[in-house]
PDB file of C-alpha atoms in Angstrom:
ATOM      1  CA  UNK A   1      42.604 -27.062 -98.636  1.00  0.00           C
ATOM      2  CA  UNK A   2      44.432 -30.183 -96.409  1.00  0.00           C
ATOM      3  CA  UNK A   3      43.727 -32.327 -99.712  1.00  0.00           C
ATOM      4  CA  UNK A   4      45.393 -30.224-101.887  1.00  0.00           C
ATOM      5  CA  UNK A   5      48.355 -29.239 -99.520  1.00  0.00           C
ATOM      6  CA  UNK A   6      49.056 -32.969 -98.890  1.00  0.00           C
ATOM      7  CA  UNK A   7      48.448 -34.253-102.266  1.00  0.00           C
ATOM      8  CA  UNK A   8      45.852 -36.564-100.835  1.00  0.00           C
ATOM      9  CA  UNK A   9      44.215 -39.650-102.640  1.00  0.00           C
ATOM     10  CA  UNK A  10      40.499 -39.860-103.097  1.00  0.00           C
ATOM     11  CA  UNK A  11      40.252 -42.664-100.511  1.00  0.00           C
ATOM     12  CA  UNK A  12      43.060 -40.900 -98.034  1.00  0.00           C
ATOM     13  CA  UNK A  13      40.890 -37.674 -98.135  1.00  0.00           C
ATOM     14  CA  UNK A  14      37.341 -40.072 -97.186  1.00  0.00           C
ATOM     15  CA  UNK A  15      39.259 -41.522 -94.528  1.00  0.00           C
ATOM     16  CA  UNK A  16      40.742 -38.239 -93.008  1.00  0.00           C
ATOM     17  CA  UNK A  17      37.268 -36.836 -93.539  1.00  0.00           C
ATOM     18  CA  UNK A  18      35.539 -39.463 -91.566  1.00  0.00           C
ATOM     19  CA  UNK A  19      38.419 -39.262 -88.824  1.00  0.00           C
ATOM     20  CA  UNK A  20      37.772 -35.322 -88.336  1.00  0.00           C
ATOM     21  CA  UNK A  21      34.197 -35.626 -88.107  1.00  0.00           C
ATOM     22  CA  UNK A  22      34.615 -38.562 -85.502  1.00  0.00           C
ATOM     23  CA  UNK A  23      36.828 -36.285 -83.679  1.00  0.00           C
ATOM     24  CA  UNK A  24      34.483 -33.343 -83.454  1.00  0.00           C
ATOM     25  CA  UNK A  25      31.919 -35.522 -82.152  1.00  0.00           C
ATOM     26  CA  UNK A  26      33.628 -37.055 -79.889  1.00  0.00           C
ATOM     27  CA  UNK A  27      34.920 -33.453 -78.669  1.00  0.00           C
ATOM     28  CA  UNK A  28      31.590 -31.971 -78.611  1.00  0.00           C
ATOM     29  CA  UNK A  29      30.133 -34.920 -76.429  1.00  0.00           C
ATOM     30  CA  UNK A  30      33.208 -34.239 -73.827  1.00  0.00           C
ATOM     31  CA  UNK A  31      32.214 -30.804 -73.860  1.00  0.00           C
ATOM     32  CA  UNK A  32      28.692 -31.293 -73.318  1.00  0.00           C
ATOM     33  CA  UNK A  33      29.316 -33.792 -70.375  1.00  0.00           C
ATOM     34  CA  UNK A  34      28.787 -31.522 -67.316  1.00  0.00           C
ATOM     35  CA  UNK A  35      29.782 -34.625 -65.090  1.00  0.00           C
ATOM     36  CA  UNK A  36      33.367 -34.243 -65.949  1.00  0.00           C
ATOM     37  CA  UNK A  37      35.920 -32.064 -63.903  1.00  0.00           C
ATOM     38  CA  UNK A  38      37.994 -29.548 -66.278  1.00  0.00           C
ATOM     39  CA  UNK A  39      40.982 -31.638 -65.532  1.00  0.00           C
ATOM     40  CA  UNK A  40      38.844 -34.945 -66.995  1.00  0.00           C
ATOM     41  CA  UNK A  41      37.976 -33.014 -69.963  1.00  0.00           C
ATOM     42  CA  UNK A  42      41.361 -32.268 -70.399  1.00  0.00           C
ATOM     43  CA  UNK A  43      42.648 -35.698 -70.146  1.00  0.00           C
ATOM     44  CA  UNK A  44      39.812 -36.718 -72.278  1.00  0.00           C
ATOM     45  CA  UNK A  45      40.635 -33.956 -75.126  1.00  0.00           C
ATOM     46  CA  UNK A  46      44.397 -34.918 -75.160  1.00  0.00           C
ATOM     47  CA  UNK A  47      43.557 -38.762 -75.317  1.00  0.00           C
ATOM     48  CA  UNK A  48      41.533 -37.807 -78.384  1.00  0.00           C
ATOM     49  CA  UNK A  49      44.419 -35.870 -79.907  1.00  0.00           C
ATOM     50  CA  UNK A  50      46.660 -38.844 -79.213  1.00  0.00           C
ATOM     51  CA  UNK A  51      43.784 -41.064 -81.377  1.00  0.00           C
ATOM     52  CA  UNK A  52      43.746 -38.503 -84.022  1.00  0.00           C
ATOM     53  CA  UNK A  53      47.279 -38.512 -84.587  1.00  0.00           C
ATOM     54  CA  UNK A  54      47.800 -42.058 -84.292  1.00  0.00           C
ATOM     55  CA  UNK A  55      44.678 -42.271 -86.743  1.00  0.00           C
ATOM     56  CA  UNK A  56      46.440 -39.827 -89.146  1.00  0.00           C
ATOM     57  CA  UNK A  57      49.627 -41.617 -89.073  1.00  0.00           C
ATOM     58  CA  UNK A  58      47.685 -44.778 -90.384  1.00  0.00           C
ATOM     59  CA  UNK A  59      46.182 -42.961 -93.303  1.00  0.00           C
ATOM     60  CA  UNK A  60      48.996 -40.792 -94.494  1.00  0.00           C
ATOM     61  CA  UNK A  61      52.464 -41.443 -96.029  1.00  0.00           C
ATOM     62  CA  UNK A  62      55.340 -40.482 -93.995  1.00  0.00           C
ATOM     63  CA  UNK A  63      55.860 -37.315 -95.823  1.00  0.00           C
ATOM     64  CA  UNK A  64      52.372 -36.341 -95.398  1.00  0.00           C
ATOM     65  CA  UNK A  65      52.277 -36.983 -91.773  1.00  0.00           C
ATOM     66  CA  UNK A  66      55.068 -34.682 -91.302  1.00  0.00           C
ATOM     67  CA  UNK A  67      53.286 -32.056 -93.367  1.00  0.00           C
ATOM     68  CA  UNK A  68      50.278 -32.404 -91.812  1.00  0.00           C
ATOM     69  CA  UNK A  69      52.189 -31.981 -88.079  1.00  0.00           C
ATOM     70  CA  UNK A  70      53.850 -28.910 -89.264  1.00  0.00           C
ATOM     71  CA  UNK A  71      50.228 -27.736 -90.708  1.00  0.00           C
ATOM     72  CA  UNK A  72      48.945 -27.922 -87.276  1.00  0.00           C
ATOM     73  CA  UNK A  73      51.920 -26.468 -85.578  1.00  0.00           C
ATOM     74  CA  UNK A  74      51.599 -23.499 -87.901  1.00  0.00           C
ATOM     75  CA  UNK A  75      47.709 -23.383 -87.421  1.00  0.00           C
ATOM     76  CA  UNK A  76      48.249 -23.194 -83.520  1.00  0.00           C
ATOM     77  CA  UNK A  77      50.823 -20.052 -83.772  1.00  0.00           C
ATOM     78  CA  UNK A  78      48.889 -18.055 -86.116  1.00  0.00           C
ATOM     79  CA  UNK A  79      45.881 -18.018 -84.059  1.00  0.00           C
ATOM     80  CA  UNK A  80      47.796 -17.661 -80.632  1.00  0.00           C
ATOM     81  CA  UNK A  81      47.033 -14.773 -78.582  1.00  0.00           C
ATOM     82  CA  UNK A  82      44.850 -13.195 -80.889  1.00  0.00           C
ATOM     83  CA  UNK A  83      41.367 -14.838 -79.935  1.00  0.00           C
ATOM     84  CA  UNK A  84      41.219 -16.340 -83.334  1.00  0.00           C
ATOM     85  CA  UNK A  85      41.121 -19.952 -84.511  1.00  0.00           C
ATOM     86  CA  UNK A  86      41.560 -21.409 -87.781  1.00  0.00           C
ATOM     87  CA  UNK A  87      40.461 -19.469 -90.902  1.00  0.00           C
ATOM     88  CA  UNK A  88      38.381 -21.325 -93.862  1.00  0.00           C
TER      89      UNK A  88
END
């Protein structure tokens, strides 16, 4: 879906998928680390999101990056307060 919406090249699609996989793995590790306080977890997650954004900025064209950030904002708003995350 993202590949179509952003009109990604095959190389971009691969890089985006690798970035997403790495991010998910890192987030899972942070959540599983019971030695961290909630504040430390939140800070680590925020840092990961910053890294993801920096990586995406390198992968995508300026127009694609703008579309991607808009898609993320829209996705957050769609599930806000309903207990539902992204669909699909």
